[in-house]
Amino acid sequence: MKITWLGHSCFIVESQGYQIVLDPYQDGSVPGFAPIRVEADQVLCSHGHGDHSGTECVSLRQGAASPFTVETIDTWHDDKNGAKRGPNTFTSSATANAASPISATWAAI
């Protein structure tokens, strides 16, 4: 498994040629970071704020079977049941296989 940091909270997780982009940021939402322009098989975002939900910055490939298993948990982005900052969704695990598990905090939107 390969994990590549793209900036801020954005990573690419790759296994068996399949790539997942985690929390891509929208253009201009994170001062000091260049716009993201990548191609991948899947995009997962933890929540809808611009610095974590730039799905338009990722070109999606079609047809590849994912080697990953992703389980999600719905949560809140604050201690007031989302009243201040909205909902948040976490993955409890994302694994490429039993030999190389990773823990992550992203989910599909």
PDB file of N, CA and C in Angstrom:
ATOM      1  N   MET A   1       0.853  -1.172   0.000  1.00  0.00           N
ATOM      2  CA  MET A   1       0.000   0.000   0.000  1.00  0.00           C
ATOM      3  C   MET A   1       0.896   1.231   0.000  1.00  0.00           C
ATOM      4  N   LYS A   2       0.497   2.223  -0.766  1.00  0.00           N
ATOM      5  CA  LYS A   2       1.244   3.476  -0.862  1.00  0.00           C
ATOM      6  C   LYS A   2       0.325   4.612  -0.443  1.00  0.00           C
ATOM      7  N   ILE A   3       0.806   5.512   0.414  1.00  0.00           N
ATOM      8  CA  ILE A   3       0.058   6.689   0.859  1.00  0.00           C
ATOM      9  C   ILE A   3       0.872   7.918   0.493  1.00  0.00           C
ATOM     10  N   THR A   4       0.252   8.852  -0.233  1.00  0.00           N
ATOM     11  CA  THR A   4       0.928  10.067  -0.681  1.00  0.00           C
ATOM     12  C   THR A   4       0.165  11.288  -0.188  1.00  0.00           C
ATOM     13  N   TRP A   5       0.859  12.199   0.488  1.00  0.00           N
ATOM     14  CA  TRP A   5       0.252  13.445   0.960  1.00  0.00           C
ATOM     15  C   TRP A   5       0.257  14.461  -0.161  1.00  0.00           C
ATOM     16  N   LEU A   6      -0.908  15.057  -0.449  1.00  0.00           N
ATOM     17  CA  LEU A   6      -1.020  16.082  -1.486  1.00  0.00           C
ATOM     18  C   LEU A   6      -1.102  17.492  -0.914  1.00  0.00           C
ATOM     19  N   GLY A   7      -1.291  17.612   0.395  1.00  0.00           N
ATOM     20  CA  GLY A   7      -1.405  18.915   1.041  1.00  0.00           C
ATOM     21  C   GLY A   7      -2.615  18.995   1.939  1.00  0.00           C
ATOM     22  N   HIS A   8      -2.513  19.813   2.986  1.00  0.00           N
ATOM     23  CA  HIS A   8      -3.572  19.997   3.975  1.00  0.00           C
ATOM     24  C   HIS A   8      -3.993  18.627   4.519  1.00  0.00           C
ATOM     25  N   SER A   9      -5.234  18.209   4.305  1.00  0.00           N
ATOM     26  CA  SER A   9      -5.707  16.904   4.771  1.00  0.00           C
ATOM     27  C   SER A   9      -5.913  15.930   3.623  1.00  0.00           C
ATOM     28  N   CYS A  10      -5.327  16.204   2.486  1.00  0.00           N
ATOM     29  CA  CYS A  10      -5.548  15.402   1.282  1.00  0.00           C
ATOM     30  C   CYS A  10      -4.428  14.376   1.083  1.00  0.00           C
ATOM     31  N   PHE A  11      -4.843  13.126   0.871  1.00  0.00           N
ATOM     32  CA  PHE A  11      -3.919  12.025   0.621  1.00  0.00           C
ATOM     33  C   PHE A  11      -4.440  11.177  -0.525  1.00  0.00           C
ATOM     34  N   ILE A  12      -3.527  10.472  -1.187  1.00  0.00           N
ATOM     35  CA  ILE A  12      -3.902   9.393  -2.098  1.00  0.00           C
ATOM     36  C   ILE A  12      -3.468   8.101  -1.430  1.00  0.00           C
ATOM     37  N   VAL A  13      -4.397   7.152  -1.337  1.00  0.00           N
ATOM     38  CA  VAL A  13      -4.102   5.816  -0.836  1.00  0.00           C
ATOM     39  C   VAL A  13      -4.220   4.889  -2.035  1.00  0.00           C
ATOM     40  N   GLU A  14      -3.171   4.100  -2.266  1.00  0.00           N
ATOM     41  CA  GLU A  14      -3.143   3.240  -3.450  1.00  0.00           C
ATOM     42  C   GLU A  14      -2.803   1.802  -3.073  1.00  0.00           C
ATOM     43  N   SER A  15      -3.517   0.872  -3.692  1.00  0.00           N
ATOM     44  CA  SER A  15      -3.212  -0.548  -3.557  1.00  0.00           C
ATOM     45  C   SER A  15      -3.627  -1.234  -4.846  1.00  0.00           C
ATOM     46  N   GLN A  16      -2.768  -2.079  -5.362  1.00  0.00           N
ATOM     47  CA  GLN A  16      -3.043  -2.845  -6.572  1.00  0.00           C
ATOM     48  C   GLN A  16      -3.445  -1.952  -7.730  1.00  0.00           C
ATOM     49  N   GLY A  17      -2.865  -0.760  -7.798  1.00  0.00           N
ATOM     50  CA  GLY A  17      -3.155   0.180  -8.871  1.00  0.00           C
ATOM     51  C   GLY A  17      -4.432   0.988  -8.691  1.00  0.00           C
ATOM     52  N   TYR A  18      -5.222   0.679  -7.684  1.00  0.00           N
ATOM     53  CA  TYR A  18      -6.474   1.389  -7.392  1.00  0.00           C
ATOM     54  C   TYR A  18      -6.157   2.544  -6.438  1.00  0.00           C
ATOM     55  N   GLN A  19      -6.615   3.741  -6.789  1.00  0.00           N
ATOM     56  CA  GLN A  19      -6.315   4.932  -5.988  1.00  0.00           C
ATOM     57  C   GLN A  19      -7.576   5.563  -5.419  1.00  0.00           C
ATOM     58  N   ILE A  20      -7.503   5.915  -4.127  1.00  0.00           N
ATOM     59  CA  ILE A  20      -8.556   6.679  -3.460  1.00  0.00           C
ATOM     60  C   ILE A  20      -7.959   8.005  -3.021  1.00  0.00           C
ATOM     61  N   VAL A  21      -8.612   9.110  -3.390  1.00  0.00           N
ATOM     62  CA  VAL A  21      -8.208  10.423  -2.903  1.00  0.00           C
ATOM     63  C   VAL A  21      -9.050  10.745  -1.681  1.00  0.00           C
ATOM     64  N   LEU A  22      -8.381  11.087  -0.590  1.00  0.00           N
ATOM     65  CA  LEU A  22      -9.044  11.398   0.676  1.00  0.00           C
ATOM     66  C   LEU A  22      -9.019  12.906   0.921  1.00  0.00           C
ATOM     67  N   ASP A  23     -10.158  13.477   1.191  1.00  0.00           N
ATOM     68  CA  ASP A  23     -10.320  14.889   1.556  1.00  0.00           C
ATOM     69  C   ASP A  23      -9.608  15.886   0.641  1.00  0.00           C
ATOM     70  N   PRO A  24      -9.909  15.860  -0.667  1.00  0.00           N
ATOM     71  CA  PRO A  24      -9.323  16.883  -1.541  1.00  0.00           C
ATOM     72  C   PRO A  24      -9.893  18.259  -1.210  1.00  0.00           C
ATOM     73  N   TYR A  25      -9.067  19.276  -1.292  1.00  0.00           N
ATOM     74  CA  TYR A  25      -9.534  20.631  -0.986  1.00  0.00           C
ATOM     75  C   TYR A  25      -9.891  21.375  -2.270  1.00  0.00           C
ATOM     76  N   GLN A  26     -10.876  22.252  -2.181  1.00  0.00           N
ATOM     77  CA  GLN A  26     -11.293  23.066  -3.317  1.00  0.00           C
ATOM     78  C   GLN A  26     -10.238  24.134  -3.599  1.00  0.00           C
ATOM     79  N   ASP A  27     -10.182  24.571  -4.848  1.00  0.00           N
ATOM     80  CA  ASP A  27      -9.254  25.637  -5.226  1.00  0.00           C
ATOM     81  C   ASP A  27      -9.445  26.851  -4.330  1.00  0.00           C
ATOM     82  N   GLY A  28      -8.353  27.363  -3.787  1.00  0.00           N
ATOM     83  CA  GLY A  28      -8.390  28.570  -2.981  1.00  0.00           C
ATOM     84  C   GLY A  28      -8.876  28.398  -1.560  1.00  0.00           C
ATOM     85  N   SER A  29      -9.241  27.189  -1.161  1.00  0.00           N
ATOM     86  CA  SER A  29      -9.781  27.001   0.182  1.00  0.00           C
ATOM     87  C   SER A  29      -8.709  26.843   1.258  1.00  0.00           C
ATOM     88  N   VAL A  30      -7.492  26.553   0.849  1.00  0.00           N
ATOM     89  CA  VAL A  30      -6.385  26.377   1.798  1.00  0.00           C
ATOM     90  C   VAL A  30      -5.228  27.273   1.348  1.00  0.00           C
ATOM     91  N   PRO A  31      -5.064  28.433   1.995  1.00  0.00           N
ATOM     92  CA  PRO A  31      -3.999  29.357   1.603  1.00  0.00           C
ATOM     93  C   PRO A  31      -2.631  28.677   1.602  1.00  0.00           C
ATOM     94  N   GLY A  32      -1.872  28.940   0.548  1.00  0.00           N
ATOM     95  CA  GLY A  32      -0.519  28.413   0.456  1.00  0.00           C
ATOM     96  C   GLY A  32      -0.397  27.075  -0.252  1.00  0.00           C
ATOM     97  N   PHE A  33      -1.521  26.439  -0.584  1.00  0.00           N
ATOM     98  CA  PHE A  33      -1.471  25.157  -1.277  1.00  0.00           C
ATOM     99  C   PHE A  33      -1.955  25.315  -2.715  1.00  0.00           C
ATOM    100  N   ALA A  34      -1.215  24.724  -3.636  1.00  0.00           N
ATOM    101  CA  ALA A  34      -1.577  24.774  -5.052  1.00  0.00           C
ATOM    102  C   ALA A  34      -2.847  23.958  -5.291  1.00  0.00           C
ATOM    103  N   PRO A  35      -3.600  24.294  -6.323  1.00  0.00           N
ATOM    104  CA  PRO A  35      -4.790  23.511  -6.662  1.00  0.00           C
ATOM    105  C   PRO A  35      -4.430  22.045  -6.920  1.00  0.00           C
ATOM    106  N   ILE A  36      -5.352  21.167  -6.579  1.00  0.00           N
ATOM    107  CA  ILE A  36      -5.175  19.730  -6.809  1.00  0.00           C
ATOM    108  C   ILE A  36      -5.805  19.382  -8.150  1.00  0.00           C
ATOM    109  N   ARG A  37      -5.080  18.652  -8.964  1.00  0.00           N
ATOM    110  CA  ARG A  37      -5.609  18.103 -10.214  1.00  0.00           C
ATOM    111  C   ARG A  37      -5.032  16.700 -10.334  1.00  0.00           C
ATOM    112  N   VAL A  38      -5.822  15.704  -9.954  1.00  0.00           N
ATOM    113  CA  VAL A  38      -5.369  14.322 -10.006  1.00  0.00           C
ATOM    114  C   VAL A  38      -6.450  13.435 -10.605  1.00  0.00           C
ATOM    115  N   GLU A  39      -6.042  12.246 -10.990  1.00  0.00           N
ATOM    116  CA  GLU A  39      -6.950  11.225 -11.480  1.00  0.00           C
ATOM    117  C   GLU A  39      -6.920  10.073 -10.490  1.00  0.00           C
ATOM    118  N   ALA A  40      -8.079   9.493 -10.188  1.00  0.00           N
ATOM    119  CA  ALA A  40      -8.161   8.390  -9.234  1.00  0.00           C
ATOM    120  C   ALA A  40      -9.410   7.558  -9.524  1.00  0.00           C
ATOM    121  N   ASP A  41      -9.548   6.482  -8.776  1.00  0.00           N
ATOM    122  CA  ASP A  41     -10.696   5.594  -8.942  1.00  0.00           C
ATOM    123  C   ASP A  41     -11.852   5.946  -8.022  1.00  0.00           C
ATOM    124  N   GLN A  42     -11.564   6.638  -6.921  1.00  0.00           N
ATOM    125  CA  GLN A  42     -12.595   6.955  -5.927  1.00  0.00           C
ATOM    126  C   GLN A  42     -12.168   8.189  -5.148  1.00  0.00           C
ATOM    127  N   VAL A  43     -13.159   8.935  -4.637  1.00  0.00           N
ATOM    128  CA  VAL A  43     -12.907  10.086  -3.775  1.00  0.00           C
ATOM    129  C   VAL A  43     -13.722   9.902  -2.503  1.00  0.00           C
ATOM    130  N   LEU A  44     -13.090  10.112  -1.343  1.00  0.00           N
ATOM    131  CA  LEU A  44     -13.778  10.047  -0.056  1.00  0.00           C
ATOM    132  C   LEU A  44     -13.539  11.353   0.685  1.00  0.00           C
ATOM    133  N   CYS A  45     -14.600  11.928   1.235  1.00  0.00           N
ATOM    134  CA  CYS A  45     -14.506  13.198   1.944  1.00  0.00           C
ATOM    135  C   CYS A  45     -15.117  13.069   3.332  1.00  0.00           C
ATOM    136  N   SER A  46     -14.477  13.673   4.317  1.00  0.00           N
ATOM    137  CA  SER A  46     -14.965  13.570   5.693  1.00  0.00           C
ATOM    138  C   SER A  46     -16.162  14.472   5.951  1.00  0.00           C
ATOM    139  N   HIS A  47     -16.225  15.618   5.271  1.00  0.00           N
ATOM    140  CA  HIS A  47     -17.349  16.529   5.457  1.00  0.00           C
ATOM    141  C   HIS A  47     -17.358  17.563   4.336  1.00  0.00           C
ATOM    142  N   GLY A  48     -18.395  18.372   4.301  1.00  0.00           N
ATOM    143  CA  GLY A  48     -18.646  19.256   3.181  1.00  0.00           C
ATOM    144  C   GLY A  48     -17.966  20.608   3.197  1.00  0.00           C
ATOM    145  N   HIS A  49     -17.054  20.861   4.110  1.00  0.00           N
ATOM    146  CA  HIS A  49     -16.337  22.138   4.088  1.00  0.00           C
ATOM    147  C   HIS A  49     -15.365  22.149   2.912  1.00  0.00           C
ATOM    148  N   GLY A  50     -15.145  23.319   2.324  1.00  0.00           N
ATOM    149  CA  GLY A  50     -14.339  23.451   1.119  1.00  0.00           C
ATOM    150  C   GLY A  50     -12.935  22.894   1.214  1.00  0.00           C
ATOM    151  N   ASP A  51     -12.367  22.901   2.407  1.00  0.00           N
ATOM    152  CA  ASP A  51     -11.003  22.385   2.550  1.00  0.00           C
ATOM    153  C   ASP A  51     -10.952  20.863   2.704  1.00  0.00           C
ATOM    154  N   HIS A  52     -12.107  20.193   2.516  1.00  0.00           N
ATOM    155  CA  HIS A  52     -12.160  18.734   2.601  1.00  0.00           C
ATOM    156  C   HIS A  52     -13.068  18.108   1.541  1.00  0.00           C
ATOM    157  N   SER A  53     -13.650  18.907   0.640  1.00  0.00           N
ATOM    158  CA  SER A  53     -14.666  18.357  -0.266  1.00  0.00           C
ATOM    159  C   SER A  53     -14.506  18.799  -1.719  1.00  0.00           C
ATOM    160  N   GLY A  54     -13.279  18.907  -2.177  1.00  0.00           N
ATOM    161  CA  GLY A  54     -13.022  19.349  -3.548  1.00  0.00           C
ATOM    162  C   GLY A  54     -13.100  18.223  -4.561  1.00  0.00           C
ATOM    163  N   THR A  55     -14.223  17.539  -4.597  1.00  0.00           N
ATOM    164  CA  THR A  55     -14.356  16.391  -5.500  1.00  0.00           C
ATOM    165  C   THR A  55     -14.192  16.783  -6.968  1.00  0.00           C
ATOM    166  N   GLU A  56     -14.509  18.030  -7.299  1.00  0.00           N
ATOM    167  CA  GLU A  56     -14.380  18.487  -8.682  1.00  0.00           C
ATOM    168  C   GLU A  56     -12.924  18.561  -9.130  1.00  0.00           C
ATOM    169  N   CYS A  57     -11.994  18.469  -8.209  1.00  0.00           N
ATOM    170  CA  CYS A  57     -10.563  18.533  -8.527  1.00  0.00           C
ATOM    171  C   CYS A  57      -9.980  17.164  -8.872  1.00  0.00           C
ATOM    172  N   VAL A  58     -10.819  16.123  -8.798  1.00  0.00           N
ATOM    173  CA  VAL A  58     -10.369  14.755  -9.061  1.00  0.00           C
ATOM    174  C   VAL A  58     -11.131  14.202 -10.262  1.00  0.00           C
ATOM    175  N   SER A  59     -10.395  13.784 -11.278  1.00  0.00           N
ATOM    176  CA  SER A  59     -10.997  13.107 -12.429  1.00  0.00           C
ATOM    177  C   SER A  59     -11.090  11.624 -12.093  1.00  0.00           C
ATOM    178  N   LEU A  60     -12.298  11.082 -12.199  1.00  0.00           N
ATOM    179  CA  LEU A  60     -12.501   9.683 -11.825  1.00  0.00           C
ATOM    180  C   LEU A  60     -12.352   8.741 -13.014  1.00  0.00           C
ATOM    181  N   ARG A  61     -11.603   7.659 -12.777  1.00  0.00           N
ATOM    182  CA  ARG A  61     -11.501   6.567 -13.733  1.00  0.00           C
ATOM    183  C   ARG A  61     -12.696   5.645 -13.507  1.00  0.00           C
ATOM    184  N   GLN A  62     -13.043   4.869 -14.491  1.00  0.00           N
ATOM    185  CA  GLN A  62     -14.205   3.979 -14.398  1.00  0.00           C
ATOM    186  C   GLN A  62     -13.788   2.525 -14.532  1.00  0.00           C
ATOM    187  N   GLY A  63     -14.502   1.655 -13.817  1.00  0.00           N
ATOM    188  CA  GLY A  63     -14.424   0.235 -14.091  1.00  0.00           C
ATOM    189  C   GLY A  63     -13.538  -0.627 -13.218  1.00  0.00           C
ATOM    190  N   ALA A  64     -12.589  -0.068 -12.516  1.00  0.00           N
ATOM    191  CA  ALA A  64     -11.696  -0.894 -11.702  1.00  0.00           C
ATOM    192  C   ALA A  64     -12.401  -1.350 -10.427  1.00  0.00           C
ATOM    193  N   ALA A  65     -12.141  -2.574 -10.045  1.00  0.00           N
ATOM    194  CA  ALA A  65     -12.688  -3.103  -8.794  1.00  0.00           C
ATOM    195  C   ALA A  65     -11.812  -2.651  -7.635  1.00  0.00           C
ATOM    196  N   SER A  66     -12.432  -2.160  -6.587  1.00  0.00           N
ATOM    197  CA  SER A  66     -11.681  -1.666  -5.438  1.00  0.00           C
ATOM    198  C   SER A  66     -11.175  -2.817  -4.573  1.00  0.00           C
ATOM    199  N   PRO A  67      -9.887  -2.774  -4.200  1.00  0.00           N
ATOM    200  CA  PRO A  67      -9.360  -3.750  -3.253  1.00  0.00           C
ATOM    201  C   PRO A  67      -9.618  -3.329  -1.805  1.00  0.00           C
ATOM    202  N   PHE A  68     -10.226  -2.167  -1.615  1.00  0.00           N
ATOM    203  CA  PHE A  68     -10.451  -1.611  -0.284  1.00  0.00           C
ATOM    204  C   PHE A  68     -11.838  -1.956   0.240  1.00  0.00           C
ATOM    205  N   THR A  69     -11.939  -2.085   1.540  1.00  0.00           N
ATOM    206  CA  THR A  69     -13.206  -2.175   2.244  1.00  0.00           C
ATOM    207  C   THR A  69     -13.314  -0.923   3.106  1.00  0.00           C
ATOM    208  N   VAL A  70     -14.392  -0.178   2.965  1.00  0.00           N
ATOM    209  CA  VAL A  70     -14.577   1.061   3.721  1.00  0.00           C
ATOM    210  C   VAL A  70     -15.860   0.954   4.520  1.00  0.00           C
ATOM    211  N   GLU A  71     -15.762   1.155   5.826  1.00  0.00           N
ATOM    212  CA  GLU A  71     -16.928   1.154   6.706  1.00  0.00           C
ATOM    213  C   GLU A  71     -17.083   2.551   7.281  1.00  0.00           C
ATOM    214  N   THR A  72     -18.306   3.086   7.275  1.00  0.00           N
ATOM    215  CA  THR A  72     -18.511   4.469   7.708  1.00  0.00           C
ATOM    216  C   THR A  72     -19.276   4.563   9.021  1.00  0.00           C
ATOM    217  N   ILE A  73     -19.018   5.652   9.726  1.00  0.00           N
ATOM    218  CA  ILE A  73     -19.713   5.991  10.970  1.00  0.00           C
ATOM    219  C   ILE A  73     -20.147   7.445  10.852  1.00  0.00           C
ATOM    220  N   ASP A  74     -21.444   7.708  10.954  1.00  0.00           N
ATOM    221  CA  ASP A  74     -21.938   9.088  10.918  1.00  0.00           C
ATOM    222  C   ASP A  74     -21.726   9.737  12.275  1.00  0.00           C
ATOM    223  N   THR A  75     -21.128  10.929  12.261  1.00  0.00           N
ATOM    224  CA  THR A  75     -20.840  11.680  13.481  1.00  0.00           C
ATOM    225  C   THR A  75     -21.174  13.144  13.239  1.00  0.00           C
ATOM    226  N   TRP A  76     -20.802  13.995  14.184  1.00  0.00           N
ATOM    227  CA  TRP A  76     -20.977  15.442  14.056  1.00  0.00           C
ATOM    228  C   TRP A  76     -19.614  16.101  14.063  1.00  0.00           C
ATOM    229  N   HIS A  77     -19.527  17.240  13.399  1.00  0.00           N
ATOM    230  CA  HIS A  77     -18.266  17.973  13.294  1.00  0.00           C
ATOM    231  C   HIS A  77     -18.039  18.853  14.521  1.00  0.00           C
ATOM    232  N   ASP A  78     -18.952  18.838  15.485  1.00  0.00           N
ATOM    233  CA  ASP A  78     -18.829  19.665  16.685  1.00  0.00           C
ATOM    234  C   ASP A  78     -19.504  18.956  17.853  1.00  0.00           C
ATOM    235  N   ASP A  79     -19.452  19.560  19.016  1.00  0.00           N
ATOM    236  CA  ASP A  79     -20.030  18.950  20.214  1.00  0.00           C
ATOM    237  C   ASP A  79     -21.503  19.327  20.431  1.00  0.00           C
ATOM    238  N   LYS A  80     -22.138  19.915  19.424  1.00  0.00           N
ATOM    239  CA  LYS A  80     -23.541  20.340  19.508  1.00  0.00           C
ATOM    240  C   LYS A  80     -24.402  19.610  18.474  1.00  0.00           C
ATOM    241  N   ASN A  81     -24.082  18.341  18.225  1.00  0.00           N
ATOM    242  CA  ASN A  81     -24.803  17.521  17.240  1.00  0.00           C
ATOM    243  C   ASN A  81     -24.888  18.184  15.869  1.00  0.00           C
ATOM    244  N   GLY A  82     -23.814  18.825  15.473  1.00  0.00           N
ATOM    245  CA  GLY A  82     -23.731  19.437  14.158  1.00  0.00           C
ATOM    246  C   GLY A  82     -24.309  20.829  14.045  1.00  0.00           C
ATOM    247  N   ALA A  83     -24.837  21.391  15.128  1.00  0.00           N
ATOM    248  CA  ALA A  83     -25.467  22.713  15.072  1.00  0.00           C
ATOM    249  C   ALA A  83     -24.478  23.805  14.675  1.00  0.00           C
ATOM    250  N   LYS A  84     -23.213  23.660  15.053  1.00  0.00           N
ATOM    251  CA  LYS A  84     -22.212  24.689  14.744  1.00  0.00           C
ATOM    252  C   LYS A  84     -21.517  24.455  13.399  1.00  0.00           C
ATOM    253  N   ARG A  85     -21.141  23.187  13.121  1.00  0.00           N
ATOM    254  CA  ARG A  85     -20.303  22.918  11.950  1.00  0.00           C
ATOM    255  C   ARG A  85     -20.821  21.817  11.040  1.00  0.00           C
ATOM    256  N   GLY A  86     -21.965  21.215  11.377  1.00  0.00           N
ATOM    257  CA  GLY A  86     -22.571  20.227  10.494  1.00  0.00           C
ATOM    258  C   GLY A  86     -22.142  18.798  10.748  1.00  0.00           C
ATOM    259  N   PRO A  87     -22.610  17.896   9.885  1.00  0.00           N
ATOM    260  CA  PRO A  87     -22.304  16.473  10.058  1.00  0.00           C
ATOM    261  C   PRO A  87     -20.895  16.137   9.592  1.00  0.00           C
ATOM    262  N   ASN A  88     -20.416  15.009  10.030  1.00  0.00           N
ATOM    263  CA  ASN A  88     -19.108  14.482   9.676  1.00  0.00           C
ATOM    264  C   ASN A  88     -19.270  12.979   9.548  1.00  0.00           C
ATOM    265  N   THR A  89     -18.578  12.368   8.631  1.00  0.00           N
ATOM    266  CA  THR A  89     -18.648  10.925   8.479  1.00  0.00           C
ATOM    267  C   THR A  89     -17.237  10.373   8.505  1.00  0.00           C
ATOM    268  N   PHE A  90     -17.013   9.378   9.329  1.00  0.00           N
ATOM    269  CA  PHE A  90     -15.706   8.761   9.460  1.00  0.00           C
ATOM    270  C   PHE A  90     -15.748   7.341   8.935  1.00  0.00           C
ATOM    271  N   THR A  91     -14.608   6.868   8.470  1.00  0.00           N
ATOM    272  CA  THR A  91     -14.511   5.442   8.199  1.00  0.00           C
ATOM    273  C   THR A  91     -13.914   4.792   9.429  1.00  0.00           C
ATOM    274  N   SER A  92     -14.436   3.634   9.768  1.00  0.00           N
ATOM    275  CA  SER A  92     -13.851   2.909  10.888  1.00  0.00           C
ATOM    276  C   SER A  92     -12.649   2.120  10.422  1.00  0.00           C
ATOM    277  N   SER A  93     -12.613   1.779   9.129  1.00  0.00           N
ATOM    278  CA  SER A  93     -11.439   1.105   8.589  1.00  0.00           C
ATOM    279  C   SER A  93     -11.478   1.172   7.075  1.00  0.00           C
ATOM    280  N   ALA A  94     -10.309   1.147   6.509  1.00  0.00           N
ATOM    281  CA  ALA A  94     -10.160   0.988   5.065  1.00  0.00           C
ATOM    282  C   ALA A  94      -8.987   0.051   4.905  1.00  0.00           C
ATOM    283  N   THR A  95      -9.215  -1.122   4.375  1.00  0.00           N
ATOM    284  CA  THR A  95      -8.139  -2.096   4.266  1.00  0.00           C
ATOM    285  C   THR A  95      -8.014  -2.592   2.840  1.00  0.00           C
ATOM    286  N   ALA A  96      -6.781  -2.761   2.414  1.00  0.00           N
ATOM    287  CA  ALA A  96      -6.528  -3.321   1.098  1.00  0.00           C
ATOM    288  C   ALA A  96      -6.499  -4.837   1.177  1.00  0.00           C
ATOM    289  N   ASN A  97      -6.050  -5.360   2.293  1.00  0.00           N
ATOM    290  CA  ASN A  97      -6.091  -6.790   2.583  1.00  0.00           C
ATOM    291  C   ASN A  97      -5.687  -6.958   4.043  1.00  0.00           C
ATOM    292  N   ALA A  98      -5.787  -8.134   4.555  1.00  0.00           N
ATOM    293  CA  ALA A  98      -5.515  -8.365   5.975  1.00  0.00           C
ATOM    294  C   ALA A  98      -4.077  -8.058   6.349  1.00  0.00           C
ATOM    295  N   ALA A  99      -3.169  -8.111   5.392  1.00  0.00           N
ATOM    296  CA  ALA A  99      -1.761  -7.894   5.699  1.00  0.00           C
ATOM    297  C   ALA A  99      -1.387  -6.426   5.792  1.00  0.00           C
ATOM    298  N   SER A 100      -2.237  -5.534   5.256  1.00  0.00           N
ATOM    299  CA  SER A 100      -1.853  -4.120   5.245  1.00  0.00           C
ATOM    300  C   SER A 100      -3.023  -3.216   5.621  1.00  0.00           C
ATOM    301  N   PRO A 101      -3.545  -3.314   6.844  1.00  0.00           N
ATOM    302  CA  PRO A 101      -4.666  -2.448   7.225  1.00  0.00           C
ATOM    303  C   PRO A 101      -4.218  -1.006   7.447  1.00  0.00           C
ATOM    304  N   ILE A 102      -5.149  -0.076   7.214  1.00  0.00           N
ATOM    305  CA  ILE A 102      -4.928   1.306   7.590  1.00  0.00           C
ATOM    306  C   ILE A 102      -6.160   1.787   8.331  1.00  0.00           C
ATOM    307  N   SER A 103      -5.988   2.753   9.170  1.00  0.00           N
ATOM    308  CA  SER A 103      -7.125   3.428   9.794  1.00  0.00           C
ATOM    309  C   SER A 103      -7.250   4.782   9.125  1.00  0.00           C
ATOM    310  N   ALA A 104      -8.481   5.209   8.881  1.00  0.00           N
ATOM    311  CA  ALA A 104      -8.692   6.465   8.182  1.00  0.00           C
ATOM    312  C   ALA A 104      -9.849   7.215   8.793  1.00  0.00           C
ATOM    313  N   THR A 105      -9.963   8.518   8.452  1.00  0.00           N
ATOM    314  CA  THR A 105     -11.062   9.335   8.943  1.00  0.00           C
ATOM    315  C   THR A 105     -11.722  10.062   7.790  1.00  0.00           C
ATOM    316  N   TRP A 106     -12.166   9.284   6.786  1.00  0.00           N
ATOM    317  CA  TRP A 106     -12.815   9.860   5.616  1.00  0.00           C
ATOM    318  C   TRP A 106     -14.003   9.015   5.244  1.00  0.00           C
ATOM    319  N   ALA A 107     -14.938   9.590   4.520  1.00  0.00           N
ATOM    320  CA  ALA A 107     -16.092   8.829   4.055  1.00  0.00           C
ATOM    321  C   ALA A 107     -16.656   9.442   2.786  1.00  0.00           C
ATOM    322  N   ALA A 108     -17.369   8.650   2.069  1.00  0.00           N
ATOM    323  CA  ALA A 108     -17.947   9.110   0.809  1.00  0.00           C
ATOM    324  C   ALA A 108     -19.042  10.122   1.038  1.00  0.00           C
ATOM    325  N   ILE A 109     -19.112  11.127   0.163  1.00  0.00           N
ATOM    326  CA  ILE A 109     -20.217  12.089   0.213  1.00  0.00           C
ATOM    327  C   ILE A 109     -20.909  12.082  -1.135  1.00  0.00           C
TER     328      ILE A 109
END
